[in-house]
Amino acid sequence: MTTSPYIDISVTDKVMTIRMNRPEKKNAINIDMYHTMRAALTDAATREDVHVILLCGLEDSFTVGNDLADFNTRKDGELSPGVQFLLALHKAQKPIIAAVSGYAVGIGTTVLFHCDLAYASDTARFRMPFINLGICPEAGSTLLLPNMCGHTKAAELFMFGDFFDAAEAKACNIINAISDEGDVTSYAHEKAVLLAQKPLSALIETKRLMKATHHAATEDRILEEMEIFGRLLKSEDSQNARKAALK
């Protein structure tokens, strides 16, 4: 499998850190990055020296979302690398923590719905501009976000697609806390190390029980969104919106 030079993976203190590191594109995620992150999740599942997974980016950008240029390479009838990554994230048994700083756009926000804990810096800026790009939300977010913050708030965030700050993300239960003490990744890593010291089987079973009620429904929604997403991607509205965004 192809690996990406834009993904840094390390393991310390039973914590696997998966860091997106593509500064020239503000961590826009391309196909190889998705493949590499999915492979890391698969590896973490069987490694005895990994109890917790930490997902992070750069100080000025967690990720600005999917690399728009890659949408043009999407093939009908197959799971995109992004969806494969999201399904792996959704099915991960071990706890996942996210550290968000700077931009968290598109999947940069919806990926957090599959993390067990998420921390953000006070500079974090979230956005889900799917409708603005002529497509629908992904990652099972049309199911998960209304459950997190209610239908009307989810509708506001999805339908207008505006930026919102860390305080609003916390109010919507997207993140657990805002760190104003320097590097949020260091803060989140400290939390991950504390979690990694706890009995792993108890962590895994507790996570499984919490997700059991909506686990199958979330997977079904991810796949349903993918089908609609792919169809809308071909529309004239979406093609024009993406061309404008790439200028």
PDB file of C-alpha atoms in Angstrom:
ATOM      1  CA  MET A   1       0.000   0.000   0.000  1.00  0.00           C
ATOM      2  CA  THR A   2       1.175   3.508  -0.820  1.00  0.00           C
ATOM      3  CA  THR A   3       2.309   5.569   2.138  1.00  0.00           C
ATOM      4  CA  SER A   4       2.278   9.328   2.382  1.00  0.00           C
ATOM      5  CA  PRO A   5       5.183  11.621   3.265  1.00  0.00           C
ATOM      6  CA  TYR A   6       2.551  13.972   4.689  1.00  0.00           C
ATOM      7  CA  ILE A   7       1.575  11.691   7.575  1.00  0.00           C
ATOM      8  CA  ASP A   8       3.883  11.302  10.583  1.00  0.00           C
ATOM      9  CA  ILE A   9       3.270   8.284  12.826  1.00  0.00           C
ATOM     10  CA  SER A  10       4.955   7.660  16.163  1.00  0.00           C
ATOM     11  CA  VAL A  11       4.309   5.644  19.324  1.00  0.00           C
ATOM     12  CA  THR A  12       5.302   6.782  22.828  1.00  0.00           C
ATOM     13  CA  ASP A  13       3.864   5.873  26.221  1.00  0.00           C
ATOM     14  CA  LYS A  14       1.291   3.526  24.582  1.00  0.00           C
ATOM     15  CA  VAL A  15      -0.059   6.399  22.479  1.00  0.00           C
ATOM     16  CA  MET A  16       0.054   6.258  18.678  1.00  0.00           C
ATOM     17  CA  THR A  17       0.191   9.783  17.269  1.00  0.00           C
ATOM     18  CA  ILE A  18      -1.038  10.256  13.699  1.00  0.00           C
ATOM     19  CA  ARG A  19      -0.058  13.741  12.587  1.00  0.00           C
ATOM     20  CA  MET A  20      -1.115  15.320   9.296  1.00  0.00           C
ATOM     21  CA  ASN A  21       1.863  17.318   8.043  1.00  0.00           C
ATOM     22  CA  ARG A  22       1.271  18.995   4.677  1.00  0.00           C
ATOM     23  CA  PRO A  23       1.895  22.652   5.540  1.00  0.00           C
ATOM     24  CA  GLU A  24       1.981  23.985   1.983  1.00  0.00           C
ATOM     25  CA  LYS A  25      -1.654  22.834   1.516  1.00  0.00           C
ATOM     26  CA  LYS A  26      -2.808  23.508   5.088  1.00  0.00           C
ATOM     27  CA  ASN A  27      -3.164  19.762   5.545  1.00  0.00           C
ATOM     28  CA  ALA A  28      -5.628  19.230   2.688  1.00  0.00           C
ATOM     29  CA  ILE A  29      -6.021  15.444   2.714  1.00  0.00           C
ATOM     30  CA  ASN A  30      -5.174  13.580  -0.482  1.00  0.00           C
ATOM     31  CA  ILE A  31      -5.687   9.934  -1.403  1.00  0.00           C
ATOM     32  CA  ASP A  32      -2.320   8.700  -0.104  1.00  0.00           C
ATOM     33  CA  MET A  33      -2.859  10.468   3.220  1.00  0.00           C
ATOM     34  CA  TYR A  34      -6.199   8.685   3.668  1.00  0.00           C
ATOM     35  CA  HIS A  35      -4.622   5.321   2.854  1.00  0.00           C
ATOM     36  CA  THR A  36      -1.764   5.904   5.295  1.00  0.00           C
ATOM     37  CA  MET A  37      -4.032   6.974   8.145  1.00  0.00           C
ATOM     38  CA  ARG A  38      -6.334   4.002   7.585  1.00  0.00           C
ATOM     39  CA  ALA A  39      -3.336   1.652   7.614  1.00  0.00           C
ATOM     40  CA  ALA A  40      -2.150   3.219  10.875  1.00  0.00           C
ATOM     41  CA  LEU A  41      -5.554   2.593  12.472  1.00  0.00           C
ATOM     42  CA  THR A  42      -5.436  -1.023  11.317  1.00  0.00           C
ATOM     43  CA  ASP A  43      -1.935  -1.384  12.746  1.00  0.00           C
ATOM     44  CA  ALA A  44      -2.944   0.202  16.056  1.00  0.00           C
ATOM     45  CA  ALA A  45      -5.751  -2.313  16.499  1.00  0.00           C
ATOM     46  CA  THR A  46      -3.341  -5.231  16.970  1.00  0.00           C
ATOM     47  CA  ARG A  47      -0.340  -3.538  18.574  1.00  0.00           C
ATOM     48  CA  GLU A  48       0.075  -4.337  22.257  1.00  0.00           C
ATOM     49  CA  ASP A  49       2.120  -1.166  22.747  1.00  0.00           C
ATOM     50  CA  VAL A  50      -0.777   1.031  21.558  1.00  0.00           C
ATOM     51  CA  HIS A  51      -3.688   1.719  23.904  1.00  0.00           C
ATOM     52  CA  VAL A  52      -4.799   5.143  22.654  1.00  0.00           C
ATOM     53  CA  ILE A  53      -4.681   6.927  19.282  1.00  0.00           C
ATOM     54  CA  LEU A  54      -4.036  10.666  18.971  1.00  0.00           C
ATOM     55  CA  LEU A  55      -5.008  12.425  15.741  1.00  0.00           C
ATOM     56  CA  CYS A  56      -3.544  15.883  15.175  1.00  0.00           C
ATOM     57  CA  GLY A  57      -2.354  18.396  12.591  1.00  0.00           C
ATOM     58  CA  LEU A  58      -0.315  21.583  12.534  1.00  0.00           C
ATOM     59  CA  GLU A  59      -0.545  24.717  14.648  1.00  0.00           C
ATOM     60  CA  ASP A  60      -2.261  26.757  11.931  1.00  0.00           C
ATOM     61  CA  SER A  61      -4.338  23.941  10.452  1.00  0.00           C
ATOM     62  CA  PHE A  62      -5.741  20.652  11.677  1.00  0.00           C
ATOM     63  CA  THR A  63      -6.939  20.138   8.102  1.00  0.00           C
ATOM     64  CA  VAL A  64      -8.803  22.259   5.558  1.00  0.00           C
ATOM     65  CA  GLY A  65     -10.548  19.070   4.427  1.00  0.00           C
ATOM     66  CA  ASN A  66     -10.411  16.865   1.393  1.00  0.00           C
ATOM     67  CA  ASP A  67      -8.058  17.968  -1.370  1.00  0.00           C
ATOM     68  CA  LEU A  68     -10.612  19.266  -3.877  1.00  0.00           C
ATOM     69  CA  ALA A  69      -8.448  18.218  -6.828  1.00  0.00           C
ATOM     70  CA  ASP A  70      -8.877  14.577  -5.781  1.00  0.00           C
ATOM     71  CA  PHE A  71     -12.646  14.750  -6.225  1.00  0.00           C
ATOM     72  CA  ASN A  72     -12.060  14.583  -9.978  1.00  0.00           C
ATOM     73  CA  THR A  73     -10.407  11.158  -9.628  1.00  0.00           C
ATOM     74  CA  ARG A  74     -13.317   9.610  -7.730  1.00  0.00           C
ATOM     75  CA  LYS A  75     -14.567   6.369  -9.354  1.00  0.00           C
ATOM     76  CA  ASP A  76     -18.183   5.229  -9.363  1.00  0.00           C
ATOM     77  CA  GLY A  77     -19.107   2.074  -7.478  1.00  0.00           C
ATOM     78  CA  GLU A  78     -16.130   1.934  -5.109  1.00  0.00           C
ATOM     79  CA  LEU A  79     -15.515   3.209  -1.638  1.00  0.00           C
ATOM     80  CA  SER A  80     -13.371   6.314  -1.797  1.00  0.00           C
ATOM     81  CA  PRO A  81     -10.176   6.349   0.304  1.00  0.00           C
ATOM     82  CA  GLY A  82     -11.815   8.977   2.506  1.00  0.00           C
ATOM     83  CA  VAL A  83     -14.796   6.735   3.245  1.00  0.00           C
ATOM     84  CA  GLN A  84     -12.492   3.767   3.888  1.00  0.00           C
ATOM     85  CA  PHE A  85     -10.625   5.889   6.435  1.00  0.00           C
ATOM     86  CA  LEU A  86     -13.863   7.037   8.080  1.00  0.00           C
ATOM     87  CA  LEU A  87     -15.157   3.471   8.368  1.00  0.00           C
ATOM     88  CA  ALA A  88     -11.871   2.387   9.960  1.00  0.00           C
ATOM     89  CA  LEU A  89     -12.132   5.287  12.389  1.00  0.00           C
ATOM     90  CA  HIS A  90     -15.754   4.418  13.189  1.00  0.00           C
ATOM     91  CA  LYS A  91     -14.887   0.755  13.823  1.00  0.00           C
ATOM     92  CA  ALA A  92     -11.751   1.448  15.892  1.00  0.00           C
ATOM     93  CA  GLN A  93     -12.036  -0.270  19.278  1.00  0.00           C
ATOM     94  CA  LYS A  94      -9.339   1.679  21.087  1.00  0.00           C
ATOM     95  CA  PRO A  95      -9.965   5.255  22.315  1.00  0.00           C
ATOM     96  CA  ILE A  96      -9.244   8.051  19.836  1.00  0.00           C
ATOM     97  CA  ILE A  97      -8.363  11.597  20.884  1.00  0.00           C
ATOM     98  CA  ALA A  98      -8.148  14.586  18.540  1.00  0.00           C
ATOM     99  CA  ALA A  99      -6.107  17.770  18.991  1.00  0.00           C
ATOM    100  CA  VAL A 100      -7.395  20.638  16.849  1.00  0.00           C
ATOM    101  CA  SER A 101      -5.597  23.881  16.125  1.00  0.00           C
ATOM    102  CA  GLY A 102      -6.277  26.357  13.343  1.00  0.00           C
ATOM    103  CA  TYR A 103      -8.555  25.349  10.483  1.00  0.00           C
ATOM    104  CA  ALA A 104     -10.818  22.316  10.797  1.00  0.00           C
ATOM    105  CA  VAL A 105     -12.868  22.366   7.608  1.00  0.00           C
ATOM    106  CA  GLY A 106     -15.171  19.717   6.128  1.00  0.00           C
ATOM    107  CA  ILE A 107     -13.885  16.329   7.211  1.00  0.00           C
ATOM    108  CA  GLY A 108     -11.642  18.304   9.566  1.00  0.00           C
ATOM    109  CA  THR A 109     -14.797  18.837  11.627  1.00  0.00           C
ATOM    110  CA  THR A 110     -16.803  15.686  10.885  1.00  0.00           C
ATOM    111  CA  VAL A 111     -13.881  13.390  11.744  1.00  0.00           C
ATOM    112  CA  LEU A 112     -14.202  14.657  15.317  1.00  0.00           C
ATOM    113  CA  PHE A 113     -17.633  13.013  15.597  1.00  0.00           C
ATOM    114  CA  HIS A 114     -15.836   9.649  15.562  1.00  0.00           C
ATOM    115  CA  CYS A 115     -13.270  10.593  18.204  1.00  0.00           C
ATOM    116  CA  ASP A 116     -13.966   9.743  21.818  1.00  0.00           C
ATOM    117  CA  LEU A 117     -12.366  12.935  23.083  1.00  0.00           C
ATOM    118  CA  ALA A 118     -11.414  16.141  21.283  1.00  0.00           C
ATOM    119  CA  TYR A 119      -9.509  19.203  22.452  1.00  0.00           C
ATOM    120  CA  ALA A 120      -9.039  22.462  20.582  1.00  0.00           C
ATOM    121  CA  SER A 121      -6.900  25.539  20.858  1.00  0.00           C
ATOM    122  CA  ASP A 122      -8.616  28.904  21.170  1.00  0.00           C
ATOM    123  CA  THR A 123      -7.471  29.600  17.602  1.00  0.00           C
ATOM    124  CA  ALA A 124      -9.438  26.684  16.140  1.00  0.00           C
ATOM    125  CA  ARG A 125     -11.886  27.544  13.358  1.00  0.00           C
ATOM    126  CA  PHE A 126     -14.458  24.942  12.332  1.00  0.00           C
ATOM    127  CA  ARG A 127     -16.555  24.808   9.177  1.00  0.00           C
ATOM    128  CA  MET A 128     -18.703  22.331   7.230  1.00  0.00           C
ATOM    129  CA  PRO A 129     -19.181  23.949   3.787  1.00  0.00           C
ATOM    130  CA  PHE A 130     -20.589  20.884   2.021  1.00  0.00           C
ATOM    131  CA  ILE A 131     -23.777  22.504   0.750  1.00  0.00           C
ATOM    132  CA  ASN A 132     -21.782  25.522  -0.440  1.00  0.00           C
ATOM    133  CA  LEU A 133     -19.815  23.080  -2.626  1.00  0.00           C
ATOM    134  CA  GLY A 134     -22.989  21.505  -4.005  1.00  0.00           C
ATOM    135  CA  ILE A 135     -22.563  18.253  -2.064  1.00  0.00           C
ATOM    136  CA  CYS A 136     -23.996  16.707   1.094  1.00  0.00           C
ATOM    137  CA  PRO A 137     -22.255  16.168   4.436  1.00  0.00           C
ATOM    138  CA  GLU A 138     -20.311  12.943   5.015  1.00  0.00           C
ATOM    139  CA  ALA A 139     -18.870  10.778   7.820  1.00  0.00           C
ATOM    140  CA  GLY A 140     -22.335   9.915   9.105  1.00  0.00           C
ATOM    141  CA  SER A 141     -22.540  13.511  10.283  1.00  0.00           C
ATOM    142  CA  THR A 142     -26.179  13.968   9.249  1.00  0.00           C
ATOM    143  CA  LEU A 143     -26.995  11.372  11.910  1.00  0.00           C
ATOM    144  CA  LEU A 144     -24.370  12.194  14.520  1.00  0.00           C
ATOM    145  CA  LEU A 145     -24.424  15.999  14.676  1.00  0.00           C
ATOM    146  CA  PRO A 146     -28.194  16.376  15.295  1.00  0.00           C
ATOM    147  CA  ASN A 147     -27.798  13.858  18.138  1.00  0.00           C
ATOM    148  CA  MET A 148     -24.956  15.954  19.570  1.00  0.00           C
ATOM    149  CA  CYS A 149     -26.462  19.423  19.403  1.00  0.00           C
ATOM    150  CA  GLY A 150     -30.062  19.126  18.177  1.00  0.00           C
ATOM    151  CA  HIS A 151     -31.654  19.397  14.754  1.00  0.00           C
ATOM    152  CA  THR A 152     -31.957  23.175  14.544  1.00  0.00           C
ATOM    153  CA  LYS A 153     -28.336  23.866  15.497  1.00  0.00           C
ATOM    154  CA  ALA A 154     -27.077  21.142  13.163  1.00  0.00           C
ATOM    155  CA  ALA A 155     -29.191  22.630  10.369  1.00  0.00           C
ATOM    156  CA  GLU A 156     -27.619  26.044  10.957  1.00  0.00           C
ATOM    157  CA  LEU A 157     -24.070  24.677  10.813  1.00  0.00           C
ATOM    158  CA  PHE A 158     -24.732  22.513   7.756  1.00  0.00           C
ATOM    159  CA  MET A 159     -26.981  24.780   5.703  1.00  0.00           C
ATOM    160  CA  PHE A 160     -25.080  28.050   6.056  1.00  0.00           C
ATOM    161  CA  GLY A 161     -21.649  26.418   6.198  1.00  0.00           C
ATOM    162  CA  ASP A 162     -20.113  29.340   8.077  1.00  0.00           C
ATOM    163  CA  PHE A 163     -17.018  29.283  10.282  1.00  0.00           C
ATOM    164  CA  PHE A 164     -17.544  28.848  14.016  1.00  0.00           C
ATOM    165  CA  ASP A 165     -15.083  29.052  16.880  1.00  0.00           C
ATOM    166  CA  ALA A 166     -13.965  26.672  19.598  1.00  0.00           C
ATOM    167  CA  ALA A 167     -16.461  28.042  22.124  1.00  0.00           C
ATOM    168  CA  GLU A 168     -19.339  27.209  19.787  1.00  0.00           C
ATOM    169  CA  ALA A 169     -17.829  23.801  19.033  1.00  0.00           C
ATOM    170  CA  LYS A 170     -17.740  23.085  22.770  1.00  0.00           C
ATOM    171  CA  ALA A 171     -21.333  24.243  23.192  1.00  0.00           C
ATOM    172  CA  CYS A 172     -22.286  21.812  20.394  1.00  0.00           C
ATOM    173  CA  ASN A 173     -20.441  18.939  22.133  1.00  0.00           C
ATOM    174  CA  ILE A 174     -18.013  18.598  19.215  1.00  0.00           C
ATOM    175  CA  ILE A 175     -15.030  19.130  21.526  1.00  0.00           C
ATOM    176  CA  ASN A 176     -14.499  18.488  25.230  1.00  0.00           C
ATOM    177  CA  ALA A 177     -12.408  21.490  26.161  1.00  0.00           C
ATOM    178  CA  ILE A 178     -10.474  24.498  24.900  1.00  0.00           C
ATOM    179  CA  SER A 179      -6.781  24.649  25.710  1.00  0.00           C
ATOM    180  CA  ASP A 180      -5.243  28.099  26.008  1.00  0.00           C
ATOM    181  CA  GLU A 181      -2.013  26.755  27.476  1.00  0.00           C
ATOM    182  CA  GLY A 182       0.213  26.672  24.401  1.00  0.00           C
ATOM    183  CA  ASP A 183       0.343  23.649  22.111  1.00  0.00           C
ATOM    184  CA  VAL A 184      -3.002  21.822  22.166  1.00  0.00           C
ATOM    185  CA  THR A 185      -1.308  18.690  20.823  1.00  0.00           C
ATOM    186  CA  SER A 186       0.889  18.495  23.917  1.00  0.00           C
ATOM    187  CA  TYR A 187      -2.187  19.025  26.078  1.00  0.00           C
ATOM    188  CA  ALA A 188      -4.084  16.268  24.262  1.00  0.00           C
ATOM    189  CA  HIS A 189      -1.057  13.945  24.412  1.00  0.00           C
ATOM    190  CA  GLU A 190      -0.955  14.344  28.185  1.00  0.00           C
ATOM    191  CA  LYS A 191      -4.620  13.331  28.302  1.00  0.00           C
ATOM    192  CA  ALA A 192      -3.878  10.381  26.015  1.00  0.00           C
ATOM    193  CA  VAL A 193      -1.023   9.183  28.238  1.00  0.00           C
ATOM    194  CA  LEU A 194      -3.292   9.318  31.293  1.00  0.00           C
ATOM    195  CA  LEU A 195      -5.928   7.310  29.436  1.00  0.00           C
ATOM    196  CA  ALA A 196      -3.360   4.799  28.189  1.00  0.00           C
ATOM    197  CA  GLN A 197      -2.463   3.923  31.787  1.00  0.00           C
ATOM    198  CA  LYS A 198      -5.967   2.603  32.453  1.00  0.00           C
ATOM    199  CA  PRO A 199      -6.968  -1.044  31.901  1.00  0.00           C
ATOM    200  CA  LEU A 200      -7.270  -1.423  28.122  1.00  0.00           C
ATOM    201  CA  SER A 201     -10.014  -4.062  28.137  1.00  0.00           C
ATOM    202  CA  ALA A 202     -12.183  -1.830  30.320  1.00  0.00           C
ATOM    203  CA  LEU A 203     -11.625   1.134  27.980  1.00  0.00           C
ATOM    204  CA  ILE A 204     -12.504  -0.943  24.916  1.00  0.00           C
ATOM    205  CA  GLU A 205     -15.651  -2.440  26.416  1.00  0.00           C
ATOM    206  CA  THR A 206     -16.862   0.924  27.713  1.00  0.00           C
ATOM    207  CA  LYS A 207     -16.396   2.489  24.288  1.00  0.00           C
ATOM    208  CA  ARG A 208     -18.191  -0.435  22.634  1.00  0.00           C
ATOM    209  CA  LEU A 209     -21.147  -0.172  24.986  1.00  0.00           C
ATOM    210  CA  MET A 210     -21.464   3.597  24.478  1.00  0.00           C
ATOM    211  CA  LYS A 211     -21.471   3.228  20.695  1.00  0.00           C
ATOM    212  CA  ALA A 212     -23.580   0.066  20.483  1.00  0.00           C
ATOM    213  CA  THR A 213     -26.958   1.786  20.120  1.00  0.00           C
ATOM    214  CA  HIS A 214     -26.026   3.730  16.979  1.00  0.00           C
ATOM    215  CA  HIS A 215     -23.009   1.787  15.674  1.00  0.00           C
ATOM    216  CA  ALA A 216     -24.769   0.002  12.797  1.00  0.00           C
ATOM    217  CA  ALA A 217     -26.937   3.008  11.984  1.00  0.00           C
ATOM    218  CA  THR A 218     -23.852   5.222  11.720  1.00  0.00           C
ATOM    219  CA  GLU A 219     -22.145   2.854   9.294  1.00  0.00           C
ATOM    220  CA  ASP A 220     -25.318   2.702   7.206  1.00  0.00           C
ATOM    221  CA  ARG A 221     -25.504   6.502   7.159  1.00  0.00           C
ATOM    222  CA  ILE A 222     -21.856   6.845   6.115  1.00  0.00           C
ATOM    223  CA  LEU A 223     -22.557   4.600   3.116  1.00  0.00           C
ATOM    224  CA  GLU A 224     -25.827   6.338   2.256  1.00  0.00           C
ATOM    225  CA  GLU A 225     -24.167   9.750   2.377  1.00  0.00           C
ATOM    226  CA  MET A 226     -21.359   8.415   0.179  1.00  0.00           C
ATOM    227  CA  GLU A 227     -23.833   7.386  -2.534  1.00  0.00           C
ATOM    228  CA  ILE A 228     -25.594  10.771  -2.508  1.00  0.00           C
ATOM    229  CA  PHE A 229     -22.277  12.633  -2.203  1.00  0.00           C
ATOM    230  CA  GLY A 230     -20.992  10.874  -5.347  1.00  0.00           C
ATOM    231  CA  ARG A 231     -24.121  11.712  -7.297  1.00  0.00           C
ATOM    232  CA  LEU A 232     -24.126  15.367  -6.242  1.00  0.00           C
ATOM    233  CA  LEU A 233     -20.418  15.628  -7.043  1.00  0.00           C
ATOM    234  CA  LYS A 234     -21.285  15.232 -10.727  1.00  0.00           C
ATOM    235  CA  SER A 235     -23.892  18.002 -10.697  1.00  0.00           C
ATOM    236  CA  GLU A 236     -23.301  21.275 -12.493  1.00  0.00           C
ATOM    237  CA  ASP A 237     -23.780  23.182  -9.239  1.00  0.00           C
ATOM    238  CA  SER A 238     -21.021  21.220  -7.528  1.00  0.00           C
ATOM    239  CA  GLN A 239     -18.629  21.393 -10.455  1.00  0.00           C
ATOM    240  CA  ASN A 240     -19.035  25.162 -10.684  1.00  0.00           C
ATOM    241  CA  ALA A 241     -18.661  25.620  -6.929  1.00  0.00           C
ATOM    242  CA  ARG A 242     -15.462  23.562  -6.830  1.00  0.00           C
ATOM    243  CA  LYS A 243     -13.986  25.381  -9.807  1.00  0.00           C
ATOM    244  CA  ALA A 244     -14.617  28.680  -8.033  1.00  0.00           C
ATOM    245  CA  ALA A 245     -13.075  27.374  -4.816  1.00  0.00           C
ATOM    246  CA  LEU A 246      -9.918  26.230  -6.608  1.00  0.00           C
ATOM    247  CA  LYS A 247      -9.292  29.649  -8.239  1.00  0.00           C
TER     248      LYS A 247
END
